[in-house]
Amino acid sequence: MIATGIGSLPGTDMRGSLAAMAETFDQLIPLPELPARGVGAHMIGRATAVLVDLPVDHGPGGWRLADSTDHAARSARSWLRSDLDDLEEVLADGETSVKLSFAGPLTLATGLHLRAGESILADGSALADVTTSLAEGVSQLIAELRRRMPRVTWTLQIDEPSAPAVLSGAVPTQSGLYRYPAMAGSTAVQLWQTVVSGCGEAEVGMHCCGAPIPWVLARKAGFSTMWCEVASLLNLDRVAEWVESGARLGMGIVDTMQVDKVPLVDRLIDRVLWLVRRLEIDPAVLKSGILSPACGLAGWSRHDAAEVCRTVKRAGDLVDEQLDQASR
């Protein structure tokens, strides 16, 4: 079973982090986020770096649409370009698979604001414009990367930790006194389809570490993988439907909130086998899945974050044998 990273790492050394990821996760190398570098390197900052024809800046209230870019926005773009240059150098024209991650439109909507200060959730037209800009930016980026690194197979991870809150109407307004109305499922599907279609032939998955996970909407939108935390899976019928439909399951088997508590590899394998037993499906169905930490590791020490990644990789190397035994 393939193993990979899922999000952020500690520190500010991208080239060193990439080399570690390439060595550990040789089948699917993740381009990590390094938020310790500043707001432009956080999840929302990285997403703003690919927006096309939509200037943004970063002020006391966070990221917002603007008339022109500021230093934070320029830093976000500069870091992304530098990260991709480092990626190209680390890969050295090798034939491999790489996973890029960007905030999806629902999560971006909670972290990007109108000029007046409210979230773009308050303006359907602005939300549509931002989503179109994001999709176009991702499309242009993938085209560029394919020219620069033609031997690489690209996978896109669309991060949507805020999707459950947006869909349930739990996102507070600027004052904190009210909540934005729940987004209609059809609207979410349309926004996601815009992004997925911009990714071309690349495999596109959603990472959702919130609950409930929008399984049905994600499938309608065209996502081929769902990345989620195994321990938080509540609606196992939906999970079974997802994997039996041929879609892949990205299994977050390390609770990243338990900072610097590196689990034993046997415990990680047990979590996969627990899921198999609960789903009551043929264990072979899960062999196309991918193992990872549940979320980012930026809050961990560099030593323990590296050890988590190595442990996940060891679990990936061993779990297929366990699944074979479970199916007999």
Short mmCIF file of C-alpha atoms in Angstrom, two decimals:
data_model
loop_
_atom_site.label_atom_id
_atom_site.label_comp_id
_atom_site.label_asym_id
_atom_site.label_seq_id
_atom_site.Cartn_x
_atom_site.Cartn_y
_atom_site.Cartn_z
CA MET A 1 0.00 0.00 0.00
CA ILE A 2 1.30 3.44 -0.92
CA ALA A 3 2.17 5.88 1.86
CA THR A 4 2.61 9.65 1.68
CA GLY A 5 2.57 12.88 3.68
CA ILE A 6 -0.55 15.00 3.99
CA GLY A 7 0.26 18.64 4.79
CA SER A 8 2.63 20.78 6.79
CA LEU A 9 6.03 20.08 8.31
CA PRO A 10 8.07 21.93 10.94
CA GLY A 11 10.97 24.21 10.06
CA THR A 12 11.78 26.53 7.17
CA ASP A 13 14.13 24.42 5.02
CA MET A 14 12.09 23.39 1.98
CA ARG A 15 14.94 21.73 0.10
CA GLY A 16 15.81 19.59 3.11
CA SER A 17 12.14 18.77 3.73
CA LEU A 18 11.66 17.78 0.12
CA ALA A 19 14.71 15.55 0.16
CA ALA A 20 13.36 13.83 3.28
CA MET A 21 9.92 13.39 1.70
CA ALA A 22 11.42 11.98 -1.50
CA GLU A 23 13.52 9.52 0.48
CA THR A 24 10.66 8.42 2.74
CA PHE A 25 7.66 8.49 0.38
CA ASP A 26 9.31 7.44 -2.87
CA GLN A 27 6.05 6.29 -4.51
CA LEU A 28 4.09 9.53 -3.92
CA ILE A 29 6.23 12.50 -2.90
CA PRO A 30 4.27 15.30 -1.17
CA LEU A 31 5.23 18.94 -1.60
CA PRO A 32 4.88 20.05 2.04
CA GLU A 33 3.83 23.37 3.51
CA LEU A 34 6.27 25.09 5.87
CA PRO A 35 4.09 27.58 7.76
CA ALA A 36 6.97 28.59 10.05
CA ARG A 37 8.19 30.78 7.19
CA GLY A 38 5.24 33.16 7.58
CA VAL A 39 1.61 33.70 6.57
CA GLY A 40 2.42 33.41 2.88
CA ALA A 41 3.51 29.81 3.45
CA HIS A 42 0.33 28.76 5.29
CA MET A 43 -2.44 26.84 3.52
CA ILE A 44 -4.46 29.95 2.63
CA GLY A 45 -1.34 31.86 1.63
CA ARG A 46 -0.26 29.11 -0.75
CA ALA A 47 -3.70 29.09 -2.37
CA THR A 48 -3.60 32.86 -2.91
CA ALA A 49 -0.29 32.40 -4.69
CA VAL A 50 -1.98 30.67 -7.64
CA LEU A 51 -4.94 33.02 -8.03
CA VAL A 52 -5.09 34.59 -11.50
CA ASP A 53 -5.95 38.29 -11.91
CA LEU A 54 -7.18 38.62 -8.31
CA PRO A 55 -4.82 40.74 -6.17
CA VAL A 56 -4.86 40.05 -2.43
CA ASP A 57 -3.17 41.46 0.63
CA HIS A 58 -2.83 40.46 4.28
CA GLY A 59 -3.88 42.80 7.05
CA PRO A 60 -4.97 42.63 10.69
CA GLY A 61 -8.11 40.73 9.67
CA GLY A 62 -6.24 38.21 7.52
CA TRP A 63 -6.24 37.70 3.74
CA ARG A 64 -8.57 39.84 1.65
CA LEU A 65 -9.24 40.83 -1.95
CA ALA A 66 -7.38 44.06 -2.73
CA ASP A 67 -6.57 46.57 -5.45
CA SER A 68 -2.92 45.46 -5.47
CA THR A 69 -0.74 42.83 -3.84
CA ASP A 70 1.26 43.56 -0.70
CA HIS A 71 4.49 42.11 0.68
CA ALA A 72 2.74 39.06 2.18
CA ALA A 73 1.08 38.21 -1.14
CA ARG A 74 4.33 38.65 -3.03
CA SER A 75 6.09 36.45 -0.48
CA ALA A 76 3.46 33.73 -0.98
CA ARG A 77 4.10 33.73 -4.72
CA SER A 78 7.86 33.85 -4.26
CA TRP A 79 7.86 30.92 -1.84
CA LEU A 80 5.71 28.80 -4.14
CA ARG A 81 8.00 29.48 -7.10
CA SER A 82 11.05 28.73 -4.99
CA ASP A 83 9.46 25.53 -3.66
CA LEU A 84 8.77 24.31 -7.19
CA ASP A 85 12.35 25.11 -8.23
CA ASP A 86 13.58 23.08 -5.25
CA LEU A 87 11.23 20.26 -6.22
CA GLU A 88 12.62 20.18 -9.74
CA GLU A 89 16.17 20.06 -8.40
CA VAL A 90 15.43 17.31 -5.88
CA LEU A 91 13.69 15.16 -8.49
CA ALA A 92 16.61 15.56 -10.90
CA ASP A 93 14.47 14.58 -13.92
CA GLY A 94 13.48 11.32 -12.25
CA GLU A 95 10.33 9.37 -13.09
CA THR A 96 8.08 9.57 -10.06
CA SER A 97 4.74 10.76 -8.67
CA VAL A 98 4.28 14.03 -6.79
CA LYS A 99 1.34 15.34 -4.77
CA LEU A 100 0.58 19.06 -4.61
CA SER A 101 -1.91 20.51 -2.14
CA PHE A 102 -4.00 23.69 -2.22
CA ALA A 103 -6.92 24.93 -0.16
CA GLY A 104 -10.23 24.22 -1.85
CA PRO A 105 -12.87 26.88 -2.56
CA LEU A 106 -14.92 26.33 0.63
CA THR A 107 -11.90 26.55 2.91
CA LEU A 108 -10.44 29.43 0.93
CA ALA A 109 -13.78 31.20 1.33
CA THR A 110 -13.44 31.08 5.12
CA GLY A 111 -9.89 32.48 5.04
CA LEU A 112 -10.24 35.13 2.32
CA HIS A 113 -12.30 38.26 2.85
CA LEU A 114 -13.95 41.02 0.90
CA ARG A 115 -12.45 44.47 1.05
CA ALA A 116 -15.01 45.43 3.72
CA GLY A 117 -13.88 42.58 5.93
CA GLU A 118 -16.58 39.93 5.60
CA SER A 119 -15.75 36.48 4.30
CA ILE A 120 -16.32 35.96 0.59
CA LEU A 121 -18.98 33.50 1.75
CA ALA A 122 -21.14 36.62 2.01
CA ASP A 123 -20.92 37.28 -1.73
CA GLY A 124 -21.79 34.47 -4.12
CA SER A 125 -20.39 36.35 -7.10
CA ALA A 126 -17.05 36.94 -5.37
CA LEU A 127 -16.90 33.28 -4.32
CA ALA A 128 -17.49 32.17 -7.91
CA ASP A 129 -14.80 34.56 -9.16
CA VAL A 130 -12.26 33.33 -6.61
CA THR A 131 -13.03 29.70 -7.45
CA THR A 132 -12.63 30.33 -11.18
CA SER A 133 -9.36 32.15 -10.51
CA LEU A 134 -8.12 29.28 -8.34
CA ALA A 135 -9.03 26.70 -10.99
CA GLU A 136 -7.32 28.68 -13.73
CA GLY A 137 -4.22 29.15 -11.59
CA VAL A 138 -3.98 25.46 -10.77
CA SER A 139 -4.50 24.58 -14.44
CA GLN A 140 -1.71 26.92 -15.54
CA LEU A 141 0.58 25.59 -12.83
CA ILE A 142 0.05 21.95 -13.80
CA ALA A 143 0.70 22.77 -17.46
CA GLU A 144 3.94 24.51 -16.51
CA LEU A 145 5.07 21.66 -14.28
CA ARG A 146 4.40 19.11 -16.99
CA ARG A 147 6.66 21.06 -19.31
CA ARG A 148 9.36 21.40 -16.69
CA MET A 149 9.12 17.86 -15.28
CA PRO A 150 7.60 15.69 -18.04
CA ARG A 151 8.44 12.40 -16.30
CA VAL A 152 6.41 13.23 -13.20
CA THR A 153 2.83 12.08 -12.60
CA TRP A 154 0.92 14.76 -10.71
CA THR A 155 -1.70 14.31 -8.00
CA LEU A 156 -3.70 17.20 -6.53
CA GLN A 157 -4.87 17.26 -2.93
CA ILE A 158 -7.62 19.82 -2.41
CA ASP A 159 -7.70 20.70 1.30
CA GLU A 160 -11.20 21.27 2.65
CA PRO A 161 -11.03 21.20 6.45
CA SER A 162 -13.73 23.90 6.58
CA ALA A 163 -16.18 22.12 4.28
CA PRO A 164 -18.34 20.62 7.07
CA ALA A 165 -18.67 24.02 8.77
CA VAL A 166 -19.55 25.78 5.52
CA LEU A 167 -22.11 23.14 4.57
CA SER A 168 -23.74 23.16 8.01
CA GLY A 169 -23.86 26.94 8.46
CA ALA A 170 -21.37 26.96 11.35
CA VAL A 171 -18.98 29.65 10.07
CA PRO A 172 -19.25 32.86 12.16
CA THR A 173 -19.58 36.28 10.57
CA GLN A 174 -16.99 39.00 11.18
CA SER A 175 -18.77 40.21 14.33
CA GLY A 176 -19.08 36.70 15.70
CA LEU A 177 -22.74 37.32 16.51
CA TYR A 178 -24.19 35.43 13.55
CA ARG A 179 -23.39 32.56 11.21
CA TYR A 180 -23.25 32.51 7.43
CA PRO A 181 -26.12 30.49 5.93
CA ALA A 182 -25.38 26.87 5.16
CA MET A 183 -24.11 26.44 1.62
CA ALA A 184 -26.33 24.34 -0.60
CA GLY A 185 -24.80 21.02 -1.58
CA SER A 186 -25.36 21.79 -5.26
CA THR A 187 -23.36 25.01 -4.91
CA ALA A 188 -20.47 23.16 -3.26
CA VAL A 189 -20.49 20.55 -6.02
CA GLN A 190 -20.40 23.25 -8.69
CA LEU A 191 -17.46 25.01 -7.02
CA TRP A 192 -15.53 21.77 -6.62
CA GLN A 193 -16.25 20.72 -10.20
CA THR A 194 -14.74 24.00 -11.37
CA VAL A 195 -11.50 23.20 -9.56
CA VAL A 196 -11.44 19.51 -10.52
CA SER A 197 -11.97 20.33 -14.20
CA GLY A 198 -9.04 22.75 -14.03
CA CYS A 199 -6.74 19.92 -12.96
CA GLY A 200 -7.01 18.19 -16.33
CA GLU A 201 -5.84 14.59 -16.30
CA ALA A 202 -4.22 14.80 -12.86
CA GLU A 203 -5.74 12.65 -10.13
CA VAL A 204 -7.61 14.93 -7.74
CA GLY A 205 -8.52 14.09 -4.16
CA MET A 206 -10.13 15.95 -1.28
CA HIS A 207 -8.61 16.10 2.18
CA CYS A 208 -11.25 16.70 4.83
CA CYS A 209 -10.24 16.42 8.47
CA GLY A 210 -13.59 17.77 9.71
CA ALA A 211 -16.88 15.96 10.21
CA PRO A 212 -19.19 14.99 8.71
CA ILE A 213 -17.25 14.25 5.55
CA PRO A 214 -19.24 15.16 2.39
CA TRP A 215 -18.87 11.76 0.72
CA VAL A 216 -21.79 12.04 -1.72
CA LEU A 217 -21.03 15.63 -2.76
CA ALA A 218 -17.34 14.84 -3.25
CA ARG A 219 -18.19 11.94 -5.53
CA LYS A 220 -20.59 14.08 -7.58
CA ALA A 221 -17.86 16.71 -7.91
CA GLY A 222 -15.46 14.20 -9.44
CA PHE A 223 -12.92 13.63 -6.67
CA SER A 224 -11.24 10.26 -7.03
CA THR A 225 -9.70 10.10 -3.55
CA MET A 226 -10.90 11.12 -0.11
CA TRP A 227 -8.22 11.76 2.50
CA CYS A 228 -9.55 11.58 6.07
CA GLU A 229 -8.67 10.51 9.60
CA VAL A 230 -9.52 6.85 10.16
CA ALA A 231 -10.42 7.37 13.82
CA SER A 232 -13.02 10.02 12.94
CA LEU A 233 -14.95 7.94 10.40
CA LEU A 234 -18.56 7.85 11.61
CA ASN A 235 -20.74 6.95 8.63
CA LEU A 236 -19.15 3.66 7.63
CA ASP A 237 -21.87 2.94 5.09
CA ARG A 238 -20.75 5.99 3.11
CA VAL A 239 -17.12 4.89 3.40
CA ALA A 240 -18.00 1.44 2.10
CA GLU A 241 -19.95 2.95 -0.80
CA TRP A 242 -16.97 5.17 -1.60
CA VAL A 243 -14.38 2.41 -1.83
CA GLU A 244 -16.71 -0.09 -3.49
CA SER A 245 -17.41 2.46 -6.23
CA GLY A 246 -13.73 2.28 -7.19
CA ALA A 247 -12.67 5.54 -5.52
CA ARG A 248 -9.55 5.56 -3.37
CA LEU A 249 -9.41 6.10 0.37
CA GLY A 250 -6.59 8.11 1.89
CA MET A 251 -6.35 6.79 5.42
CA GLY A 252 -4.99 9.16 8.04
CA ILE A 253 -3.70 6.64 10.56
CA VAL A 254 -1.68 8.95 12.85
CA ASP A 255 -3.53 11.32 15.17
CA THR A 256 -1.47 14.44 14.57
CA MET A 257 -3.13 16.25 17.49
CA GLN A 258 -1.18 13.97 19.83
CA VAL A 259 1.95 16.05 19.33
CA ASP A 260 5.29 14.25 19.51
CA LYS A 261 3.69 10.91 20.37
CA VAL A 262 5.02 8.67 17.62
CA PRO A 263 2.85 5.53 17.40
CA LEU A 264 4.19 2.03 16.94
CA VAL A 265 3.91 0.63 13.45
CA ASP A 266 1.81 -2.29 14.73
CA ARG A 267 -0.79 0.17 16.07
CA LEU A 268 -1.04 1.81 12.65
CA ILE A 269 -1.58 -1.51 10.93
CA ASP A 270 -4.21 -2.39 13.54
CA ARG A 271 -6.11 0.81 12.63
CA VAL A 272 -6.30 -0.26 9.00
CA LEU A 273 -7.45 -3.77 9.98
CA TRP A 274 -10.00 -2.25 12.39
CA LEU A 275 -11.45 -0.28 9.47
CA VAL A 276 -11.63 -3.40 7.32
CA ARG A 277 -13.53 -5.27 10.02
CA ARG A 278 -15.95 -2.39 10.61
CA LEU A 279 -16.63 -1.89 6.90
CA GLU A 280 -17.31 -5.60 6.37
CA ILE A 281 -15.90 -5.49 2.84
CA ASP A 282 -13.34 -7.55 0.99
CA PRO A 283 -9.97 -6.45 2.43
CA ALA A 284 -8.55 -6.44 -1.10
CA VAL A 285 -10.75 -3.43 -1.89
CA LEU A 286 -8.66 -1.27 0.44
CA LYS A 287 -5.33 -2.27 -1.09
CA SER A 288 -5.63 0.61 -3.55
CA GLY A 289 -5.78 3.01 -0.60
CA ILE A 290 -3.06 5.35 0.62
CA LEU A 291 -1.73 5.70 4.16
CA SER A 292 -0.74 9.04 5.66
CA PRO A 293 -0.78 11.08 8.86
CA ALA A 294 -4.24 12.49 9.55
CA CYS A 295 -3.17 16.13 9.09
CA GLY A 296 -0.09 18.31 9.06
CA LEU A 297 2.87 17.96 11.41
CA ALA A 298 3.99 21.59 11.69
CA GLY A 299 3.44 21.58 15.46
CA TRP A 300 5.73 18.59 15.98
CA SER A 301 9.47 18.55 16.54
CA ARG A 302 11.47 17.92 13.38
CA HIS A 303 12.78 14.62 14.77
CA ASP A 304 9.36 13.25 15.68
CA ALA A 305 7.72 14.50 12.49
CA ALA A 306 10.35 12.62 10.49
CA GLU A 307 9.82 9.52 12.62
CA VAL A 308 6.05 9.67 12.05
CA CYS A 309 6.62 9.75 8.29
CA ARG A 310 9.00 6.80 8.44
CA THR A 311 6.55 4.85 10.60
CA VAL A 312 3.68 5.50 8.17
CA LYS A 313 5.90 4.29 5.33
CA ARG A 314 6.78 1.10 7.23
CA ALA A 315 3.09 0.50 7.86
CA GLY A 316 2.41 0.91 4.15
CA ASP A 317 5.07 -1.66 3.34
CA LEU A 318 3.61 -4.20 5.77
CA VAL A 319 -0.15 -3.72 5.65
CA ASP A 320 -0.75 -5.47 2.31
CA GLU A 321 0.48 -8.74 3.80
CA GLN A 322 -1.94 -8.30 6.71
CA LEU A 323 -4.82 -7.56 4.34
CA ASP A 324 -4.02 -10.71 2.37
CA GLN A 325 -4.18 -12.77 5.55
CA ALA A 326 -7.44 -11.09 6.57
CA SER A 327 -9.06 -12.00 3.26
CA ARG A 328 -8.32 -15.73 3.60
#
